[in-house]
Coordinates of C-alpha atoms in Angstrom, one line a residue:
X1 CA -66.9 93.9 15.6
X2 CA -68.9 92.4 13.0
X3 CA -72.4 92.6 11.5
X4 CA -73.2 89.3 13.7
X5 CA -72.4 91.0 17.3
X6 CA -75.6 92.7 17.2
X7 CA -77.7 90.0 16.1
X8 CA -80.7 88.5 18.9
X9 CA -80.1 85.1 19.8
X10 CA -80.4 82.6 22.6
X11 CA -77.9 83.7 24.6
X12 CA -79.2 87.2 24.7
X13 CA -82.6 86.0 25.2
X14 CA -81.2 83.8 28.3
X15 CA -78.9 86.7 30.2
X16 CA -81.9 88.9 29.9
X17 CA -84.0 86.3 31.9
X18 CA -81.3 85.6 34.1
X19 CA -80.7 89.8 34.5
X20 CA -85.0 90.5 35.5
X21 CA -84.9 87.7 38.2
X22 CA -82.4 89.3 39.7
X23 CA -85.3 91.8 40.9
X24 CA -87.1 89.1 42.7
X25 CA -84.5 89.4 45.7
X26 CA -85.2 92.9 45.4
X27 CA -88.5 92.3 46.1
X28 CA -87.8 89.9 48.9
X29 CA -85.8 91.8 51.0
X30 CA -86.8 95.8 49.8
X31 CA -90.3 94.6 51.7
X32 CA -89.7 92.1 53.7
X33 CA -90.1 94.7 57.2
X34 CA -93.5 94.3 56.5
X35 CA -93.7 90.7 57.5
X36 CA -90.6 90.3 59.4
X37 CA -91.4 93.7 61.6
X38 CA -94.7 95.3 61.7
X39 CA -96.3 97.3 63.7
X40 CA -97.9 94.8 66.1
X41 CA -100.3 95.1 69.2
X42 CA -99.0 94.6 72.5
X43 CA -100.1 95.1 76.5
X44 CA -97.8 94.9 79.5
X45 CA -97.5 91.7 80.7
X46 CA -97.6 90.9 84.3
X47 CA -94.2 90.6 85.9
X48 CA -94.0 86.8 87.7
X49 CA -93.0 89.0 90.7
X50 CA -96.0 91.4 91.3
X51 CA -97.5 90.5 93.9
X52 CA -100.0 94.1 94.6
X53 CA -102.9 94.4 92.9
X54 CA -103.1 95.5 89.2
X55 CA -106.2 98.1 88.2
X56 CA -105.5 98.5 84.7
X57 CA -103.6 96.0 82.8
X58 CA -106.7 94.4 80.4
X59 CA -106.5 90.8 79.7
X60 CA -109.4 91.1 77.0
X61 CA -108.0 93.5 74.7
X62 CA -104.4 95.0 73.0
X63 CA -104.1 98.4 74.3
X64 CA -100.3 99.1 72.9
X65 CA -99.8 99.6 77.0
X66 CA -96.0 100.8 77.8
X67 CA -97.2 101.0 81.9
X68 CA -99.7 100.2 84.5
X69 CA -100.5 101.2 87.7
X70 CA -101.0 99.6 90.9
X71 CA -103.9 99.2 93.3
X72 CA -103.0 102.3 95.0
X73 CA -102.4 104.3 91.7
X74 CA -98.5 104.2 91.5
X75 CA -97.4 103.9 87.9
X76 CA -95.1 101.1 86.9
X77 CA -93.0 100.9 83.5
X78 CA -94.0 98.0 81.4
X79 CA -90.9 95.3 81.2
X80 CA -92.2 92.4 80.2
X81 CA -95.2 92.6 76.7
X82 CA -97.5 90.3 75.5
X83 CA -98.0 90.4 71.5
X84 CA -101.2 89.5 69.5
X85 CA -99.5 86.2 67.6
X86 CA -102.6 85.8 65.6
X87 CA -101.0 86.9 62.0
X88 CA -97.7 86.1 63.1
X89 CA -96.2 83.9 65.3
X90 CA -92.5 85.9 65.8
X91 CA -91.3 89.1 64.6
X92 CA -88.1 91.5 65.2
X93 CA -90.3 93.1 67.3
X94 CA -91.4 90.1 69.7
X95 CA -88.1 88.7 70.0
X96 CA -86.6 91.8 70.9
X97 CA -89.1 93.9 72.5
X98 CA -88.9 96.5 70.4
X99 CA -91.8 98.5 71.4
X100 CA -92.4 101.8 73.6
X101 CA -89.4 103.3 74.3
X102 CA -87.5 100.5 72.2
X103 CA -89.7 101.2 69.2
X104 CA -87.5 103.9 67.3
X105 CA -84.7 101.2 67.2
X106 CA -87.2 99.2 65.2
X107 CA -86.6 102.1 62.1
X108 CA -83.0 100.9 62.5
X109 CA -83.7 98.0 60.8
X110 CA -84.9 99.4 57.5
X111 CA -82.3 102.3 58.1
X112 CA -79.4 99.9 58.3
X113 CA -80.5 98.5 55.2
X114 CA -81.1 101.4 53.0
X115 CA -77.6 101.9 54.1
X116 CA -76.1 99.1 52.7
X117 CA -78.5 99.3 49.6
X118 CA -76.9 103.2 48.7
X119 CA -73.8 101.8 49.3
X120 CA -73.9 99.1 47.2
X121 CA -75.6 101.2 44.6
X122 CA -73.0 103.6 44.8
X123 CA -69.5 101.5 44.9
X124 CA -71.3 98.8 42.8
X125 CA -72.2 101.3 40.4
X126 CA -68.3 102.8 40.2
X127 CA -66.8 99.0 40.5
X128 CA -68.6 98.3 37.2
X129 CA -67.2 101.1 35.7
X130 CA -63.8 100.4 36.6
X131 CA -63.4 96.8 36.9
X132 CA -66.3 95.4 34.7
X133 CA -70.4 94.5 35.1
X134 CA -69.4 91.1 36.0
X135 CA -67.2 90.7 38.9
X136 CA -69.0 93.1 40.8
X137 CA -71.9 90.5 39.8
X138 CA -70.5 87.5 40.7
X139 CA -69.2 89.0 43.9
X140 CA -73.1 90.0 44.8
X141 CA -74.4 87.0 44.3
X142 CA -71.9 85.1 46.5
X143 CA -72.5 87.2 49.1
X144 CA -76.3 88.5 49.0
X145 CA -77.6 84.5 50.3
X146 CA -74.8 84.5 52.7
X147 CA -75.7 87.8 54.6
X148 CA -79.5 87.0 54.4
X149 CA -78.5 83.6 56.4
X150 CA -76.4 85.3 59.0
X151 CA -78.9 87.5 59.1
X152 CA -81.9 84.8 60.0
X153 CA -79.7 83.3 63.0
X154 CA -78.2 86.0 64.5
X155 CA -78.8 86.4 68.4
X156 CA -78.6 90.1 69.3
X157 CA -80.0 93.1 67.6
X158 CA -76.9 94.7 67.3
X159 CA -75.4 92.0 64.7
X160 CA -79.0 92.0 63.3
X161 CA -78.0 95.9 61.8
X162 CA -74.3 94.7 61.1
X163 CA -75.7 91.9 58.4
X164 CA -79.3 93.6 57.7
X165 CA -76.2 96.0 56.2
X166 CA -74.1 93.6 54.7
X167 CA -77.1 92.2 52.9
X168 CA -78.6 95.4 51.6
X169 CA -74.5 96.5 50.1
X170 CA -75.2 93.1 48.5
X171 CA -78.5 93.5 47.2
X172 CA -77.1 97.4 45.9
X173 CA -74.6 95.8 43.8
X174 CA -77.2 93.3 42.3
X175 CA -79.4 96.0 41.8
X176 CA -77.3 97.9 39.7
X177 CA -75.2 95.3 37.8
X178 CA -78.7 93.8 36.1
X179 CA -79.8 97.2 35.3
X180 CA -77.0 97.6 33.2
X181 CA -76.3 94.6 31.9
X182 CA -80.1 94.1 31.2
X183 CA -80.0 97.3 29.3
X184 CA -76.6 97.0 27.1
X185 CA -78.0 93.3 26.0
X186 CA -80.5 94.8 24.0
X187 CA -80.1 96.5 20.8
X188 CA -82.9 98.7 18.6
X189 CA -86.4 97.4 18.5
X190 CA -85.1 95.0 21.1
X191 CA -84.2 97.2 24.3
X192 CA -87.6 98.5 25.2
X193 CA -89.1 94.8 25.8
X194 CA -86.1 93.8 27.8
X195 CA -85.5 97.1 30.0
X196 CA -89.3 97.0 30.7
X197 CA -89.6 93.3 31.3
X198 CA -86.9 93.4 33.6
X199 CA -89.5 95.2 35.9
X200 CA -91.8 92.1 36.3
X201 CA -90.2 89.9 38.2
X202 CA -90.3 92.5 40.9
X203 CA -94.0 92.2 41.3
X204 CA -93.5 88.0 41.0
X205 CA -91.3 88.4 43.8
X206 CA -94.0 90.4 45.9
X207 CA -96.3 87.9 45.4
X208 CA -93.9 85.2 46.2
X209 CA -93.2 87.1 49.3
X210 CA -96.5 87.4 50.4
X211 CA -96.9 83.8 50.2
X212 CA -93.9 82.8 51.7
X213 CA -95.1 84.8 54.5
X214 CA -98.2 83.4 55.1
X215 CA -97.1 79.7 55.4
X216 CA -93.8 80.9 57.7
X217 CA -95.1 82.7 60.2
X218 CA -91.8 83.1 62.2
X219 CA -89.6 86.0 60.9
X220 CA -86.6 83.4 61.2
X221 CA -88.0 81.1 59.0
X222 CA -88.8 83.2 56.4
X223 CA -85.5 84.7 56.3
X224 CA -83.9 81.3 56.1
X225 CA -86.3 80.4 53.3
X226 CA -85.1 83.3 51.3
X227 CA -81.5 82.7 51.5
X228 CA -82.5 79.2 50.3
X229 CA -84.5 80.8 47.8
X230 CA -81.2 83.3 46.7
X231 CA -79.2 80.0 45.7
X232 CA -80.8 79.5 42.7
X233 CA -78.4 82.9 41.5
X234 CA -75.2 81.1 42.0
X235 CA -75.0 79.9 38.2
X236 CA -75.0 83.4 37.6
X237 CA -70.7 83.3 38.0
X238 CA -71.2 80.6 34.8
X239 CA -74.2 81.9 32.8
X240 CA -73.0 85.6 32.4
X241 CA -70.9 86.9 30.2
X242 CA -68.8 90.2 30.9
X243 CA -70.6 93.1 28.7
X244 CA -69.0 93.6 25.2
X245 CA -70.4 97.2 24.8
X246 CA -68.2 98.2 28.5
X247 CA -65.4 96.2 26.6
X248 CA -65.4 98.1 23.6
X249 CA -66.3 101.8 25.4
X250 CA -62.9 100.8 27.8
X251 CA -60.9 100.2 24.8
X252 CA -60.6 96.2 25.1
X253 CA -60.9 95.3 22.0
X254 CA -59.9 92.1 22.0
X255 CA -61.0 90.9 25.1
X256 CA -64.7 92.0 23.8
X257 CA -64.0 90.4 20.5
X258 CA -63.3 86.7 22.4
X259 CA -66.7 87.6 24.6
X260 CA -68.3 87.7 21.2
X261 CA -67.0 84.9 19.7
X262 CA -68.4 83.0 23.1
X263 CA -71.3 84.9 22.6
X264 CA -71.9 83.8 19.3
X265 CA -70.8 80.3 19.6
X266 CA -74.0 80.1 22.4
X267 CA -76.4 81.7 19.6
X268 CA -75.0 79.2 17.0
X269 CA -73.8 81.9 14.5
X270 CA -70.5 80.9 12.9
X271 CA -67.9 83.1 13.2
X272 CA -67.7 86.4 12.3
X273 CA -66.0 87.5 9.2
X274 CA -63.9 91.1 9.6
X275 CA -66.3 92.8 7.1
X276 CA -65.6 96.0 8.8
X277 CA -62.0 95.7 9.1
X278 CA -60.5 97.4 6.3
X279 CA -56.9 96.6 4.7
X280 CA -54.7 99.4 4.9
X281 CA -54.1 102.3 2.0
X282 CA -51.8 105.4 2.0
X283 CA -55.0 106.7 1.0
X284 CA -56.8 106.3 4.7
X285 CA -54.2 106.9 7.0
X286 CA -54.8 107.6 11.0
X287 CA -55.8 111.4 10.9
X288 CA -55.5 112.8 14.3
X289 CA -58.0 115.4 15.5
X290 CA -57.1 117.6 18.1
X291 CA -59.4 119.5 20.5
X292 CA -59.8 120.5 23.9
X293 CA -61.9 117.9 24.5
X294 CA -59.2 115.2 24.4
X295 CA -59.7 113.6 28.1
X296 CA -63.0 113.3 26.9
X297 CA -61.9 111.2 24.0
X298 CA -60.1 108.9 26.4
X299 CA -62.7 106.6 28.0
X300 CA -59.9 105.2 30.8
X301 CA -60.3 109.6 31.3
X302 CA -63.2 109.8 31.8
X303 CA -64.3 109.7 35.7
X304 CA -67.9 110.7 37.7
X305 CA -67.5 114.4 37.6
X306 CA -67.7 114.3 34.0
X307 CA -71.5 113.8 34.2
X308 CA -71.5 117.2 35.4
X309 CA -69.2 118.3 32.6
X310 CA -70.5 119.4 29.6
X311 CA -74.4 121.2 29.3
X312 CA -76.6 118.3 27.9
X313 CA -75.2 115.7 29.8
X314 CA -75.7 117.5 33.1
X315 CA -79.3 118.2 32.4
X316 CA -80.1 114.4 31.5
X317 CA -77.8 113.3 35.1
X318 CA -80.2 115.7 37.3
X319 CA -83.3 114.9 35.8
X320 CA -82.4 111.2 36.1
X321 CA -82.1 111.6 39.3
X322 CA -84.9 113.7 40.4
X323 CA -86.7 111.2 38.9
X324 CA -86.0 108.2 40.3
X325 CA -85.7 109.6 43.7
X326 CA -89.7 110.1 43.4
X327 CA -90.3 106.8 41.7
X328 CA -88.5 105.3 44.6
X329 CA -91.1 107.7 47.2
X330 CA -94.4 107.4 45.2
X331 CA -94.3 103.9 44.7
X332 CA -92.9 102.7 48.2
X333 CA -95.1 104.7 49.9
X334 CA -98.1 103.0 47.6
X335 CA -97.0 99.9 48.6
X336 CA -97.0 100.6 52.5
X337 CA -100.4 102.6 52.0
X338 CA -101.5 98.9 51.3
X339 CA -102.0 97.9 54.2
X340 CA -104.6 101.2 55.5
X341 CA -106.6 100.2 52.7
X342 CA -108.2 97.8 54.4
X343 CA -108.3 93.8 54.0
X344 CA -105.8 91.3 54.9
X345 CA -101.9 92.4 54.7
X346 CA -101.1 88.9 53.5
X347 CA -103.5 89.7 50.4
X348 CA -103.3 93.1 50.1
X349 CA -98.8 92.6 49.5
X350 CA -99.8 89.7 47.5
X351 CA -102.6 91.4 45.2
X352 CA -100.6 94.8 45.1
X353 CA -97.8 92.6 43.2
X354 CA -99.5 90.4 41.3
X355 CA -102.4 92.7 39.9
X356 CA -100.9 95.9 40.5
X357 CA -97.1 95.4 39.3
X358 CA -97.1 92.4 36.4
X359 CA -99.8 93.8 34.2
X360 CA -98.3 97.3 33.8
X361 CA -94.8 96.3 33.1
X362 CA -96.4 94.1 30.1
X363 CA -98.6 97.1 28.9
X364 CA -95.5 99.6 29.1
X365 CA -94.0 97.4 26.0
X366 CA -97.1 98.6 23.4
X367 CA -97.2 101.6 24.6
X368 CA -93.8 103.0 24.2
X369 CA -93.7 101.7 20.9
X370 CA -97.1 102.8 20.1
X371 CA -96.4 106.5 21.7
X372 CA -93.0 106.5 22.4
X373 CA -91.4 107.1 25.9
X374 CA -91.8 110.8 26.6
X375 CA -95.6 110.8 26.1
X376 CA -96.1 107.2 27.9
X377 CA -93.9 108.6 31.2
X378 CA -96.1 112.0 31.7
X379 CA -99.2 111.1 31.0
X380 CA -98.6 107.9 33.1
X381 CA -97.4 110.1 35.5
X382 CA -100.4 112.0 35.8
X383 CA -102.8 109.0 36.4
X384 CA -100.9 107.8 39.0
X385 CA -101.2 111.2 40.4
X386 CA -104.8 111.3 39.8
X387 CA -105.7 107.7 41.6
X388 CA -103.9 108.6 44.6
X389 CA -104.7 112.1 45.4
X390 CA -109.1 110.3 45.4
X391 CA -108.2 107.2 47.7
X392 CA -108.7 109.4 51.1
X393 CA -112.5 110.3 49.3
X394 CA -113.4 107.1 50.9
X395 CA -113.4 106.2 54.2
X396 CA -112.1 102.7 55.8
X397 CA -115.4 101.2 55.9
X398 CA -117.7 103.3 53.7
X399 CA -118.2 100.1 51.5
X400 CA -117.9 96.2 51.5
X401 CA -114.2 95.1 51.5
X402 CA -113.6 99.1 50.8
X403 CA -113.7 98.1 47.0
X404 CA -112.9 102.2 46.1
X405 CA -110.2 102.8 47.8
X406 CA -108.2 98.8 47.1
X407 CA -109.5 99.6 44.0
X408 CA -107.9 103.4 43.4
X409 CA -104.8 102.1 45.2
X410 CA -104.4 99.3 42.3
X411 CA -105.0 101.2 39.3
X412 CA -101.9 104.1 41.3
X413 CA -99.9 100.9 41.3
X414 CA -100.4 100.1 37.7
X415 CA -100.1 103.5 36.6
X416 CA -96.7 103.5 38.2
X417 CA -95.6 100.4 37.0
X418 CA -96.2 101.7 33.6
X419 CA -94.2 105.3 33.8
X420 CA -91.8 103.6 36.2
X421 CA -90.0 101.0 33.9
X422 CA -90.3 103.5 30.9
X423 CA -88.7 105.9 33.4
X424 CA -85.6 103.4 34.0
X425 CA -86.0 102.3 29.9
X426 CA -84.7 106.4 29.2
X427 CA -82.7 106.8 31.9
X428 CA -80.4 103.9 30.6
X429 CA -80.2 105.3 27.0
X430 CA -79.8 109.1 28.2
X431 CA -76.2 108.3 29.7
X432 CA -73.2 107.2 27.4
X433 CA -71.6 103.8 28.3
X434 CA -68.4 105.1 29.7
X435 CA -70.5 107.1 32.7
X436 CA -73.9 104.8 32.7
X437 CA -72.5 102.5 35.9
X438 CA -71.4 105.7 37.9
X439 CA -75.0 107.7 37.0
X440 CA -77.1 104.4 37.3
X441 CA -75.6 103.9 40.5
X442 CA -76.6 107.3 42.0
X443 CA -80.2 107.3 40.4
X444 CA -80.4 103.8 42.6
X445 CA -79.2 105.7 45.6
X446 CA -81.9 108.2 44.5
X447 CA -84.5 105.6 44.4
X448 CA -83.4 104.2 47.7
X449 CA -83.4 107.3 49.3
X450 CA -87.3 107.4 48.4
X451 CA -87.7 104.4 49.4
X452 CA -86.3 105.2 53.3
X453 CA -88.0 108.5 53.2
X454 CA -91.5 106.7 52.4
X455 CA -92.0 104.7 56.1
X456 CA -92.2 108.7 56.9
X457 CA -95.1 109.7 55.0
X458 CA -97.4 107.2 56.6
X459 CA -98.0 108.6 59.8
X460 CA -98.5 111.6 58.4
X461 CA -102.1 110.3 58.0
X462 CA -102.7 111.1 62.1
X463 CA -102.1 114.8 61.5
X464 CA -104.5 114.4 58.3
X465 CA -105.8 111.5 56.2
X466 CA -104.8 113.4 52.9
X467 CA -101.0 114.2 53.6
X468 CA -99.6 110.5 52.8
X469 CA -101.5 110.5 49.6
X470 CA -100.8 114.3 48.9
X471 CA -97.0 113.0 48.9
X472 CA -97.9 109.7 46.9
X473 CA -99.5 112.1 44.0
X474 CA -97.0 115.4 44.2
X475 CA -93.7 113.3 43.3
X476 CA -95.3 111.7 39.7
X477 CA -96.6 115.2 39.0
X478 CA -92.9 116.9 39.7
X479 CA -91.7 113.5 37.1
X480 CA -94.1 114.5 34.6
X481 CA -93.1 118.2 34.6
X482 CA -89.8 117.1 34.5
X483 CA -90.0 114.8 31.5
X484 CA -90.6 117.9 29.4
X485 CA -87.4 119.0 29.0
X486 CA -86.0 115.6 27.8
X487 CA -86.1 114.2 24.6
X488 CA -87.5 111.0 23.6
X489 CA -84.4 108.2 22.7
X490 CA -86.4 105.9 20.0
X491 CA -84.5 102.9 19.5
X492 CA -81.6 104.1 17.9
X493 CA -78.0 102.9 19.3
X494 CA -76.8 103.5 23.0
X495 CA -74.7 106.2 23.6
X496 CA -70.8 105.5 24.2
X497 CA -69.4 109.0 24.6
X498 CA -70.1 111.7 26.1
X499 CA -69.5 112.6 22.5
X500 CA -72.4 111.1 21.6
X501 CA -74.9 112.5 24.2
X502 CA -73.6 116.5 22.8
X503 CA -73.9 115.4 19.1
X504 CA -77.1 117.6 18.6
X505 CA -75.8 120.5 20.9
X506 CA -75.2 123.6 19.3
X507 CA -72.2 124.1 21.6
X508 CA -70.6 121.2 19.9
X509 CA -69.6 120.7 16.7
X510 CA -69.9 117.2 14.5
X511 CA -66.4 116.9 12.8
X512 CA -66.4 113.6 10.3
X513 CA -63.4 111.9 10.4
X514 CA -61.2 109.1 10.9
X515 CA -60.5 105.3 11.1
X516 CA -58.4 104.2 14.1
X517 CA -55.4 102.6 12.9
X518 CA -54.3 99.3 14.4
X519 CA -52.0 96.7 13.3
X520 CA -52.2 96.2 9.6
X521 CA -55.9 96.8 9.8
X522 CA -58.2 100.2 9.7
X523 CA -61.7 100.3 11.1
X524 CA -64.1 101.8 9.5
X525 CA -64.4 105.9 10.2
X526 CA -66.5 107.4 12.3
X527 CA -67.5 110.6 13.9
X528 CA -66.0 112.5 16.3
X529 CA -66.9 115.8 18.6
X530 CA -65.2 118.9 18.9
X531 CA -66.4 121.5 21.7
X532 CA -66.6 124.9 19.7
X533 CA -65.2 128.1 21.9
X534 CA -67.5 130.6 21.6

């Protein structure tokens, strides 16, 4: 490829944009429950047919009442409710009573999702890696407004799981695909801004969310309204070219060299010369290195168990995904801490995004090229830690508005939307090209499993007020210890190989050699591993 592939131009300017909207949807839908199915307060209703004399079913207040009992003290299960419609008019829980004994099946709803979410994380994750970043795109994007429609009109609870599924194996795939592609688009000096800015829309989206939710007050509405809201992704399956660094890690040389030439045609850069091609010599003929790392050296070899296969590489996968997993728990269970706070959930979703997820994703930029990455994520980490673990200092109504504890819970939030997005940033530059879609996928599924194990932590707060936050401050803590034993990348080039990734082991040993021939032409040599038997 020539000199003129890696330059920055409009087109990767645009994908980039296109690639960090694609986390508004995430937004949408990752916390959408808490508008669409809330915990909301209830009493028993009186049945049309009761006829005795009821002695304690209040009309002037919500007691959360699953029975009654009648005049002469025999108890009655509740099986009609009244709900408090004075935030919302309709909810999942409303329409299908899902309260009392009903009220586990409400956690079904978030469950189903998560579901669909890992799964999409997962086989869009291996999809990419096999078939390419794009159709695995295209095919999310078709489907993800489609699901959240079905979804919005659906008439039985049931079929509400089935598509609440179907949407979140869409949302997965999207998910995963712009993480990658977001992250191969940029080269040197270039990747940090894009990998970090990629974060914001996600707090955009919350916002948007939050007032979307406050105009539709009906849980069907605002469903509807964000499939509507989803179309604006369909040019997507125009705009977005497949990635040329998969291409060339796959061996598709000249499928990635006619991507390029699109690519550049879009950046209005003429076309490429072949100044790295090379006219062939007797004197630099193919020399052929064998080792016992051959499979290795043969990307279409190369399949998910090799994360696991050589020392460095392993280390890096783990930590990856210890890592996201308690990104995916701190920062969930931040964001439903919102709303015991104190305030108005409407503003409290809307300020936690806005305030709380925008301006740390801009500051992570300067910093990691001030500090670099490793020193940015721990001691990031640690204030994240610190502003949780003070929040249950305070009371709920120790102060006006409880201004300490909104305003410890913002500065948690924007200390995790700092380490967070430096967090991903490594993550995507610690795992060579040929693997990134199979270990970005699982560290998704590690940051979804967070995510469903965070509704836990809340009610945690009933056995004591510190437990929630106690969770909300270990996982940065474990990240930070965790960060280190890995290096910081810089902005030097991604890594293609696992090759690559052992270069600086000892275990391994750099052997210079070769140009690969093809045709009449020779490219230019490189380096190439060799694993060393002790």
């Amino acid at each position: 490829m020539g000199q003129n592939d890696a330059q920055w131009g409009r087109y990767h300017a645009g994908a980039s944009v296109l690639m960090a909207l694609l986390k508004m949807p995430a937004a949408w839908y990752q916390l959408s429950l808490l508008f669409l199915s809330p915990n909301i307060n209830f009493r028993c209703a009186i049945p049309s047919n009761e006829s005795r004399p009821i002695s304690n079913l209040s009309r002037s207040s919500w007691d959360d009442s699953c029975s009654y009992r009648d005049q002469g003290g025999t108890p009655h299960s509740c099986d009609l409710w009244q709900y408090d419609t004075s935030e919302l008019s309709n909810t999942v829980n409303m329409m299908w009573n899902l309260v009392c004994d009903r009220e586990l099946l409400a956690t079904w709803a978030q469950f189903s999702f998560m579901c669909g979410v890992f799964s999409g994380n997962v086989i869009g994750g291996f999809l990419a890696d096999r078939v390419g970043r794009k159709p695995v795109l295209v095919f999310a994007v078709l489907l993800q407004p489609l699901m959240s429609a079905v979804v919005a009109v659906v008439p039985w609870f049931s079929l509400f799981l089935l598509f609440r599924f179907l949407l979140g194996l869409a949302l997965g795939g999207t998910i995963v695909i712009s993480f990658l592609l977001g992250g191969e688009l940029g080269a040197g000096p270039w990747r940090p801004a894009i990998t970090i800015l990629h974060q914001v829309p996600f707090g955009m989206g919350q916002t948007l969310l939050a007032l979307a939710a406050y105009f539709l007050r009906d849980w069907r509405e605002l469903q509807m309204a964000l499939s509507v809201f989803c179309l604006i992704f369909l040019p997507y399956c125009w705009l977005v070219e497949e990635s040329p660094k998969w291409l060339m890690a796959t061996g598709q040389q000249k499928r990635a060299e006619r991507v390029m030439e699109v690519i550049r045609r879009r950046n209005g850069v003429p076309q490429a010369a072949d100044t790295e091609m090379l006219p062939m010599t007797e004197k630099n003929k193919v020399q052929i290195v064998k080792a016992d790392n051959e499979k290795l050296n043969n990307n279409g070899g190369v399949g998910f168990c090799d994360l696991f296969r050589t020392p460095r590489l392993r280390h890096y996968t783990l930590a990856v995904w210890l890592m996201w997993y308690c990104a995916g728990l701190s920062f969930f269970t931040m964001n439903a801490y919102q709303t015991q706070l104190g305030g108005n959930t409407f503003v409290n979703v809307g300020v936690g995004g806005l305030i709380g997820g925008i301006p740390g994703n801009i500051m992570t930029i300067f910093l990691v090229r001030k500090f670099g990455k490793k020193k940015v994520i721990i001691i990031a980490h640690l204030l994240a830690a610190l502003f949780s673990i003070l929040i249950p200092i305070y009371d709920v109504g120790d102060s006006p508005y409880d201004w300490q504890r909104r305003l410890l819970g913002l500065l948690s939030l924007i200390a995790m939307s700092v380490a967070f997005p430096a967090v991903f940033l490594l993550s995507g530059e610690l795992i060579p090209t040929v693997l990134r879609g199979s270990a970005m996928g699982v560290a998704n599924l590690m940051a979804r499993l967070g995510n469903t194990t965070a509704p836990l932590v809340g009610p945690t707060a009933s056995i004591n007020k510190w437990l929630p936050l106690c969770v909300v401050s270990g996982a940065p803590l474990i990240s930070a210890l965790v960060m280190f034993s890995i290096p910081d990348t810089g902005d030097g080039p991604l890594p293609n190989t696992i090759e690559d990734v052992e270069r600086t082991n000892p275990r391994w040993q750099e052997t210079v050699i070769i140009s690969v021939e093809e045709g009449s032409k020779i490219y230019n040599p490189k380096t190439v591993i060799v694993h060393q038997d002790s």
